[in-house]
XYZ file of C-alpha atoms in Angstrom:
391
model
C 140.340 163.119 114.619
C 138.851 162.488 111.193
C 135.187 163.123 110.448
C 133.286 159.914 111.317
C 132.026 157.514 108.701
C 128.382 158.444 108.061
C 127.359 155.860 105.475
C 124.832 153.118 106.262
C 126.173 150.311 108.410
C 125.495 146.675 107.529
C 123.345 144.498 109.773
C 125.316 142.400 112.274
C 126.800 139.143 110.954
C 126.406 136.893 113.999
C 129.302 134.469 114.581
C 129.060 131.720 115.708
C 125.442 131.106 114.729
C 124.307 130.332 118.273
C 125.554 133.758 119.441
C 122.223 135.161 118.241
C 120.805 134.721 121.757
C 122.091 136.110 125.065
C 123.025 132.594 126.220
C 124.868 131.851 123.013
C 126.653 135.208 123.082
C 127.782 134.616 126.672
C 129.145 131.186 125.763
C 130.963 132.441 122.666
C 132.533 135.382 124.516
C 133.594 133.098 127.355
C 135.379 130.876 124.842
C 136.902 133.904 123.144
C 138.397 135.367 126.314
C 139.689 132.040 127.617
C 141.123 130.688 124.347
C 144.863 129.985 124.120
C 147.056 132.318 122.118
C 146.631 131.870 118.374
C 149.427 129.978 116.641
C 149.180 132.493 113.794
C 150.557 135.296 115.975
C 154.308 135.977 115.947
C 156.120 134.775 119.117
C 157.262 138.156 120.390
C 158.776 138.388 123.901
C 156.712 141.424 124.911
C 153.290 139.916 124.172
C 151.019 137.928 126.455
C 147.874 135.848 126.250
C 145.434 138.550 127.255
C 142.763 140.567 125.450
C 142.807 144.285 124.739
C 139.399 145.969 124.832
C 138.303 148.768 122.509
C 135.141 150.440 123.806
C 132.764 153.053 122.442
C 129.666 155.022 123.436
C 127.463 151.924 123.460
C 129.017 150.650 126.679
C 127.847 153.780 128.524
C 124.220 153.794 127.357
C 123.200 151.773 130.434
C 124.629 154.620 132.538
C 121.994 156.918 131.065
C 124.181 158.603 128.446
C 123.261 159.141 124.813
C 125.151 157.305 122.083
C 125.747 158.046 118.420
C 124.436 155.208 116.248
C 122.237 153.043 118.474
C 118.494 152.785 117.935
C 118.070 156.018 119.904
C 121.446 157.467 118.934
C 122.031 161.045 117.826
C 123.052 160.153 114.261
C 120.092 157.758 114.007
C 117.368 160.183 115.105
C 118.914 163.541 114.244
C 120.220 163.391 110.691
C 121.218 167.076 110.767
C 123.398 166.819 113.891
C 126.833 168.325 113.380
C 129.438 168.372 116.164
C 131.681 171.382 116.608
C 135.006 171.247 114.792
C 138.374 172.105 116.289
C 139.192 175.015 113.971
C 135.738 176.470 114.523
C 136.149 176.290 118.301
C 139.593 177.888 118.492
C 138.864 180.675 116.000
C 135.246 181.661 116.662
C 134.154 183.399 119.876
C 130.459 182.919 119.082
C 130.983 179.203 118.435
C 132.640 178.867 121.839
C 129.715 180.674 123.491
C 127.317 178.190 121.915
C 129.492 175.211 122.845
C 129.954 176.206 126.476
C 126.274 177.115 126.945
C 125.177 173.684 125.738
C 127.906 171.998 127.765
C 126.845 173.978 130.844
C 123.317 172.599 130.531
C 124.452 169.028 129.934
C 127.278 168.774 132.454
C 125.123 168.113 135.532
C 123.707 164.845 134.199
C 127.048 163.766 132.763
C 128.843 164.543 136.019
C 126.408 162.584 138.186
C 126.289 159.551 135.850
C 128.158 156.474 137.075
C 129.771 153.394 135.537
C 127.339 150.546 134.861
C 127.530 146.762 135.181
C 129.574 146.471 131.979
C 132.342 148.676 133.402
C 132.396 146.712 136.655
C 132.582 143.453 134.695
C 135.571 144.848 132.810
C 137.174 145.541 136.191
C 136.531 141.986 137.336
C 137.844 140.474 134.109
C 140.938 142.644 134.433
C 141.492 141.529 138.015
C 141.329 137.916 136.834
C 144.038 138.527 134.269
C 142.003 138.205 131.076
C 142.363 141.832 129.957
C 145.666 143.580 129.324
C 144.417 147.106 128.662
C 141.344 149.136 127.773
C 141.387 151.563 124.859
C 138.271 153.718 124.986
C 136.837 156.248 122.583
C 134.648 157.550 125.396
C 135.304 160.805 127.211
C 133.085 160.089 130.246
C 135.903 158.751 132.512
C 133.856 155.682 133.483
C 136.665 153.242 132.723
C 139.385 154.814 134.910
C 136.755 155.313 137.618
C 135.589 151.686 137.572
C 138.994 150.015 137.275
C 141.892 152.296 138.245
C 144.227 149.299 138.494
C 143.489 148.194 134.920
C 145.190 150.579 132.519
C 142.890 152.726 130.371
C 144.013 154.661 127.306
C 141.512 157.453 126.595
C 141.941 157.692 122.842
C 139.857 160.851 122.428
C 140.648 162.528 125.753
C 138.234 163.233 128.591
C 135.666 165.781 129.720
C 136.723 165.852 133.382
C 139.316 168.558 132.613
C 139.895 171.589 130.456
C 143.128 172.591 128.782
C 144.286 176.026 127.646
C 145.118 175.971 123.941
C 147.789 178.613 124.500
C 149.683 177.677 127.672
C 148.579 174.068 128.267
C 147.198 174.655 131.771
C 144.711 171.982 132.919
C 141.685 172.841 135.066
C 138.988 170.612 136.628
C 135.708 170.725 134.703
C 133.611 170.803 137.897
C 135.324 174.031 138.996
C 134.785 175.499 135.539
C 131.070 174.707 135.843
C 130.869 176.903 138.927
C 132.637 179.732 137.083
C 130.152 179.449 134.226
C 127.278 179.577 136.698
C 128.676 182.732 138.322
C 129.187 184.469 134.986
C 125.746 183.499 133.666
C 123.156 183.859 136.457
C 120.167 183.757 134.090
C 121.426 180.576 132.474
C 122.094 179.134 135.929
C 118.499 179.878 136.932
C 117.272 178.228 133.717
C 119.376 175.140 134.470
C 118.064 174.995 138.038
C 114.494 175.153 136.708
C 115.141 172.324 134.241
C 116.654 170.187 136.975
C 113.746 170.901 139.305
C 111.124 169.998 136.696
C 113.002 166.861 135.607
C 113.520 168.099 132.054
C 117.038 166.661 132.050
C 116.230 163.379 133.784
C 116.246 161.392 130.556
C 118.969 161.195 127.905
C 116.526 159.665 125.409
C 116.281 162.077 122.451
C 112.529 161.569 121.944
C 111.759 162.337 125.596
C 114.040 165.387 125.535
C 112.440 166.584 122.296
C 109.002 166.489 123.911
C 110.354 168.979 126.456
C 111.823 171.259 123.800
C 115.404 169.998 124.132
C 117.831 168.150 121.904
C 120.342 165.879 123.627
C 123.575 164.741 122.047
C 126.448 162.612 123.347
C 129.146 163.939 125.684
C 126.927 166.252 127.728
C 125.634 168.442 124.910
C 122.105 169.833 125.390
C 120.677 172.060 122.651
C 117.790 174.412 123.377
C 116.346 175.592 120.031
C 116.317 179.385 119.649
C 118.215 179.892 122.904
C 120.173 183.195 123.190
C 123.597 181.546 123.031
C 125.266 184.831 122.145
C 124.625 186.078 125.713
C 126.640 183.261 127.276
C 130.027 184.105 128.834
C 133.011 181.954 129.776
C 136.170 182.680 131.799
C 139.711 183.147 130.550
C 142.565 180.828 131.420
C 143.800 182.067 134.826
C 147.424 181.276 133.979
C 147.338 183.296 130.749
C 145.477 186.091 132.501
C 148.213 186.371 135.150
C 151.073 185.979 132.678
C 150.095 186.408 128.994
C 152.125 183.947 126.908
C 154.241 184.699 123.880
C 152.519 183.854 120.600
C 154.095 181.797 117.812
C 154.936 184.998 115.921
C 157.069 186.161 118.844
C 154.714 188.865 120.125
C 153.262 188.938 123.611
C 149.609 187.966 123.729
C 146.744 190.024 125.097
C 144.418 188.462 127.648
C 141.573 190.651 128.852
C 138.301 190.108 130.687
C 135.201 192.132 131.380
C 134.419 193.447 134.850
C 133.015 190.050 135.900
C 135.988 188.033 134.674
C 134.602 186.756 131.365
C 136.994 186.310 128.424
C 137.012 189.383 126.180
C 137.017 189.202 122.382
C 139.936 191.647 122.381
C 142.122 188.836 123.760
C 144.580 186.889 121.634
C 145.148 184.051 124.131
C 143.665 182.483 127.257
C 141.141 180.207 125.500
C 140.140 177.058 127.368
C 138.816 173.969 125.602
C 137.640 170.593 126.892
C 140.494 168.085 127.151
C 138.966 166.004 124.363
C 140.072 165.452 120.783
C 137.578 167.384 118.688
C 136.711 166.543 115.110
C 139.427 167.970 112.917
C 141.965 167.897 115.774
C 144.917 165.511 115.729
C 145.312 162.764 118.298
C 148.663 163.165 120.049
C 151.432 161.036 118.552
C 152.151 159.533 121.967
C 148.526 158.382 122.297
C 148.564 156.850 118.817
C 151.777 154.997 119.635
C 150.402 153.749 122.949
C 147.245 152.465 121.258
C 149.258 150.622 118.620
C 151.477 149.108 121.299
C 148.411 147.930 123.218
C 147.218 146.108 120.093
C 150.625 144.667 119.248
C 151.275 143.287 122.730
C 147.882 141.578 123.167
C 146.685 138.246 121.784
C 143.178 139.291 120.757
C 140.956 142.375 120.615
C 137.357 142.699 121.783
C 135.314 145.657 120.535
C 132.499 146.671 122.905
C 129.817 149.256 122.142
C 131.452 150.784 119.084
C 130.418 150.909 115.430
C 134.057 151.799 114.563
C 132.750 154.761 112.559
C 135.722 156.907 113.571
C 138.922 156.093 111.709
C 141.035 156.295 114.874
C 139.204 153.228 116.255
C 138.669 151.364 112.971
C 142.361 151.449 112.105
C 143.279 149.741 115.384
C 141.013 146.781 114.617
C 142.384 146.729 111.063
C 145.875 146.602 112.570
C 144.832 143.644 114.717
C 143.341 141.866 111.701
C 146.533 142.403 109.715
C 148.431 140.718 112.566
C 146.078 137.697 112.421
C 144.684 138.466 115.848
C 141.305 136.937 116.770
C 138.670 139.685 116.831
C 135.509 139.820 118.893
C 132.704 142.367 118.560
C 129.957 142.976 121.134
C 127.831 145.795 119.765
C 124.142 146.455 119.189
C 123.716 147.167 115.484
C 126.131 147.278 112.580
C 129.867 147.868 112.658
C 131.940 149.496 109.946
C 133.857 146.849 107.987
C 132.753 143.962 110.198
C 132.487 141.552 107.280
C 136.235 141.843 106.789
C 137.049 141.446 110.471
C 135.218 138.116 110.810
C 136.022 136.781 107.339
C 137.635 133.359 107.175
C 136.295 132.007 110.460
C 135.779 128.245 110.400
C 132.275 126.838 110.516
C 132.998 124.916 113.707
C 134.312 128.008 115.512
C 132.825 128.164 119.015
C 133.920 131.757 119.587
C 137.534 130.920 120.380
C 138.724 132.161 116.967
C 136.404 135.165 116.795
C 132.932 136.255 117.811
C 130.302 138.752 116.683
C 127.176 139.302 118.749
C 124.583 142.053 118.975
C 123.670 142.297 122.654
C 123.826 144.841 125.488
C 127.203 144.806 127.190
C 125.778 145.511 130.640
C 123.718 142.306 130.414
C 126.331 140.064 128.780
C 129.712 140.909 130.337
C 128.759 140.203 133.978
C 127.526 136.751 132.898
C 130.744 136.134 130.963
C 132.703 136.959 134.096
C 130.652 134.470 136.122
C 131.345 131.798 133.487
C 135.073 132.218 133.880
C 135.430 130.194 137.075
C 138.613 130.242 139.194
C 139.670 126.932 137.638
C 139.564 128.469 134.172
C 141.431 131.462 135.559
C 144.187 129.233 136.916
C 144.496 127.391 133.609
C 144.613 130.715 131.772
C 147.446 131.996 133.970
C 149.361 128.749 133.493
C 149.181 129.295 129.729
C 150.474 132.863 130.134
C 153.376 131.718 132.332
C 154.202 128.882 129.918
C 154.238 131.312 126.986
C 156.400 133.816 128.838
C 158.884 131.174 130.004
C 159.544 130.136 126.414
C 161.132 133.554 125.789
C 163.554 133.432 128.736
């Protein structure tokens, strides 16, 4: 994944004009999702008249999680924030100690957080046949939890599992948390104290800062001047039992201390979160699946994303190049939004494209209520009519 765009984002360009209020935004999004397939799209047999969603951290803010570029986002309030990079993680034992210590402190709140009304509205819209697929940049697993029957492509992976960078073994993150607690009793006691005093109850950076903490997205809690170098983490159990062969043809070494913590003398057995870190490549199969999701839909709706990461921005650019109608529901600016909504007619009611700056958890449930069963039936008739023309 490329380093995210960090330049200033433009203010939202609201389209249509009446989408500058919650009521107007709801109306415009209702029209957008229920509009017939654009005549500008090529008549391909494997496409349908549904919308593909592209979601970002903003959709999970109502679940109590921090975001990146919102009014209380990490990049907004903490200009010096720097996420860990893939090469740094895989090559630096001390960097991994720091990463896992901060993840250990932040996991409890992330693990107990639940999908919010926006995720449930996505489920309902999917059940009604208006959404073909969800592509999410988020690693919180809220989408597959809220709507397991509506396909979700997790573009940047997920935090619910770990993967060994040497043998590919996957392990549940909740089990790993217990291993970290066992290996680090003093840290576990510190975490218990923070939970008891409510120090981790809020994800708001200002409130955390008052308590001597810095919170970042994806379950990362930084304690300034903490002794991160004392933190220990376990080795991959598969590599420990059967050390793999390295790329140079030699057999790896996987060793632990007397408590089972990974030893710096090891040349394998390193576990990482099953997410795509900055500087790490997204799997070719995931890229292809994301492109297919765009190509087989009739429109794309961006929710809670500033499109600052290239992996997300390029998908909307792909949709624009295909003349797909584009909708954006995001608080604050979006990278390149002026190009995505360019050319919309003055009398557009949202059917041809929409841009609104509202909270998804407040807007999407109302959009779902607007789409009555009669509209749903008409929508399905349009899909069937379009599909029958290819047979």
